[in-house]
PDB file of C-alpha atoms in Angstrom:
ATOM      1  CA  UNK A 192      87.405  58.857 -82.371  1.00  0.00           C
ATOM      2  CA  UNK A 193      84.272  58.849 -84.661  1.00  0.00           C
ATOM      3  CA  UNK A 194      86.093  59.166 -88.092  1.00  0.00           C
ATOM      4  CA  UNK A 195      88.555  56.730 -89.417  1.00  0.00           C
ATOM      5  CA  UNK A 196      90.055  56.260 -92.824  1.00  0.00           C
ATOM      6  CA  UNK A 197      90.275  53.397 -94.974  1.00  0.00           C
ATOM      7  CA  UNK A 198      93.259  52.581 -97.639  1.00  0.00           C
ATOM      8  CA  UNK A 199      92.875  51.695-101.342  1.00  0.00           C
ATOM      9  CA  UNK A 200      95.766  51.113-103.767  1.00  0.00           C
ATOM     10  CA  UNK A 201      94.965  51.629-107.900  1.00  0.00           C
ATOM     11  CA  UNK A 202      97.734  51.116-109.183  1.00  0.00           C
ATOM     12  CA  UNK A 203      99.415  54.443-109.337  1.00  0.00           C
ATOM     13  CA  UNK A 204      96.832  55.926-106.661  1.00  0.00           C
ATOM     14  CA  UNK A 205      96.710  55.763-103.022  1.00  0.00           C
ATOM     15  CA  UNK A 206      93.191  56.749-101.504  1.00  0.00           C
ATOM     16  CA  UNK A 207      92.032  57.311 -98.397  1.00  0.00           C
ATOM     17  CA  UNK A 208      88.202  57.263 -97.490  1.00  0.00           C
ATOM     18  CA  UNK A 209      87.292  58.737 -94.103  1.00  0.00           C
ATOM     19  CA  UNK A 210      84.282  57.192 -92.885  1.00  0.00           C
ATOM     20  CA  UNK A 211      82.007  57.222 -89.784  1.00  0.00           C
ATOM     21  CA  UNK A 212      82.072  54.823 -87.222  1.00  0.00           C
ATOM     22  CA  UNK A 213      79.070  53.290 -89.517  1.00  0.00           C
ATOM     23  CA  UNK A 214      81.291  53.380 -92.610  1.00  0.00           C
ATOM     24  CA  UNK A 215      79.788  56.340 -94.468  1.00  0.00           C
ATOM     25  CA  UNK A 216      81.788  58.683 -96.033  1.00  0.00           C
ATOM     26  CA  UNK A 217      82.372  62.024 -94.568  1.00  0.00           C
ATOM     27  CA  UNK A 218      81.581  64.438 -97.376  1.00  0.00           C
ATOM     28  CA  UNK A 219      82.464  67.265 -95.424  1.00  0.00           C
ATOM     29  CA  UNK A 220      85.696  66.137 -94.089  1.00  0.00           C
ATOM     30  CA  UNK A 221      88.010  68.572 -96.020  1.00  0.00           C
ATOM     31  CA  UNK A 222      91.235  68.594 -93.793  1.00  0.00           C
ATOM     32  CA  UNK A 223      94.517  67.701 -94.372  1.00  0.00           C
ATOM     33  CA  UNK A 224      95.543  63.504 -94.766  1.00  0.00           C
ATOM     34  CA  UNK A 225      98.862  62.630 -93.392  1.00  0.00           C
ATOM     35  CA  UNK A 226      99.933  59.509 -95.035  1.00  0.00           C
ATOM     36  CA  UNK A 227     103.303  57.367 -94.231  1.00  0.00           C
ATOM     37  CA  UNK A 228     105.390  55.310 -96.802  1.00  0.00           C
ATOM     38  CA  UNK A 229     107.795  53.696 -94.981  1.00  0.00           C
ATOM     39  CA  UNK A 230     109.210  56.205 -93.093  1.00  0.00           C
ATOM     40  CA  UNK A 231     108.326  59.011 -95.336  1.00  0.00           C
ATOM     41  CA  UNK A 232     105.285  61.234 -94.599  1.00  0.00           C
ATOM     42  CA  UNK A 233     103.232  62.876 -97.367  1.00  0.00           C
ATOM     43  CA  UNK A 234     100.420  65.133 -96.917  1.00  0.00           C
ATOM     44  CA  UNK A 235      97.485  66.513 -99.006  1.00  0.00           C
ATOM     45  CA  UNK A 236      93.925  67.610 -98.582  1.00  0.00           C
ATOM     46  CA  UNK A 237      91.107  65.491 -98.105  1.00  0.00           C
ATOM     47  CA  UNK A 238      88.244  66.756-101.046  1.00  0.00           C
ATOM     48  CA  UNK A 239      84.462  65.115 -99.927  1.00  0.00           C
ATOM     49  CA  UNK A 240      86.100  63.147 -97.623  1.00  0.00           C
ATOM     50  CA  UNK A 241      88.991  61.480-100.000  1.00  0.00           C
ATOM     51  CA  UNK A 242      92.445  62.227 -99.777  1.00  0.00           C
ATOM     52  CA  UNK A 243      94.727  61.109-103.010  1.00  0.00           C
ATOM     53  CA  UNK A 244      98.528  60.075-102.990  1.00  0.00           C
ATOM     54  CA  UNK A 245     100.258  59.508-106.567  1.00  0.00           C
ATOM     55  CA  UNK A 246     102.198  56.313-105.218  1.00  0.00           C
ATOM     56  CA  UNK A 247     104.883  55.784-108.132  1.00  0.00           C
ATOM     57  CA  UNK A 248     107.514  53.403-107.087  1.00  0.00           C
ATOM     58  CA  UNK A 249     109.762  51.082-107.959  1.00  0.00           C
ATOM     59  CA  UNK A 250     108.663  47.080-107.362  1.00  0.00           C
ATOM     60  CA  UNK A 251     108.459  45.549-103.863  1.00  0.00           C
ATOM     61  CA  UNK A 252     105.965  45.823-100.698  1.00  0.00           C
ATOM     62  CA  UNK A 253     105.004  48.462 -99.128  1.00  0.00           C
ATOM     63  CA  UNK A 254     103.392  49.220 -95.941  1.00  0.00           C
ATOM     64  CA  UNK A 255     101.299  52.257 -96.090  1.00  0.00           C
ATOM     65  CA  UNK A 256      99.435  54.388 -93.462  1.00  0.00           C
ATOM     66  CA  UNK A 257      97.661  57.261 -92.191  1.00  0.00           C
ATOM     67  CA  UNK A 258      99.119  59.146 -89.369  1.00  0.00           C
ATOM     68  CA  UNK A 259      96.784  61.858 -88.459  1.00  0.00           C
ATOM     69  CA  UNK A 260      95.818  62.742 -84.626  1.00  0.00           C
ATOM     70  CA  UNK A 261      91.902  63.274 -85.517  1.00  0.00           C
ATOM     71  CA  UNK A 262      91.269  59.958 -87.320  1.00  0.00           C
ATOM     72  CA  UNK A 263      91.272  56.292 -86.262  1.00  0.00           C
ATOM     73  CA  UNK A 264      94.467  55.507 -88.972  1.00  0.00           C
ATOM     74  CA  UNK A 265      94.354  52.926 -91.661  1.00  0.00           C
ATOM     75  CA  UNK A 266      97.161  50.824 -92.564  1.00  0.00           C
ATOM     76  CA  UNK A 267      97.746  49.100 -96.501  1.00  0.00           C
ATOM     77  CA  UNK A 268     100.190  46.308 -97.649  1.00  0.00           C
ATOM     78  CA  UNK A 269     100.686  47.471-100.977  1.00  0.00           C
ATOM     79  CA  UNK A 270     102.665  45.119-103.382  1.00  0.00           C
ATOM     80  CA  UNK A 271     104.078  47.317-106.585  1.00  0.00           C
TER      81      UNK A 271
END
């Protein structure tokens, strides 16, 4: 796999950046993101290469993931 994605949490946001196998980010990549909250699957479209979950929850940990069969999947501990 050449593309992978990597997870950031903002505090209502999830984000996932898909990258190159050098870490630069795929502006092109405009496919669908397939992320996983515990269990749960969620997906949107990726828009110049970042994909956006709302992530509104009530407090605790999280583990958060990308499960998509063209990308090298990220995973996120996300404490709320």
């Amino acid at each position: 796999m050449t593309k992978r994605t990597e997870l950031a949490f903002t505090g209502t946001h999830i984000t996932a950046t898909v990258l190159n196998y050098e870490g630069i980010v795929q502006f092109g990549y405009n496919d669908p993101v397939t992320f996983e909250v515990e269990g749960s699957t969620f997906t949107t479209n990726a828009i110049n290469g970042v994909a956006t979950m709302e992530f509104d929850v009530d407090p605790g940990t999280y583990t958060v993931r990308t499960v998509n069969a063209d990308l090298a999947n990220g995973e996120l501990i996300v404490n709320a």
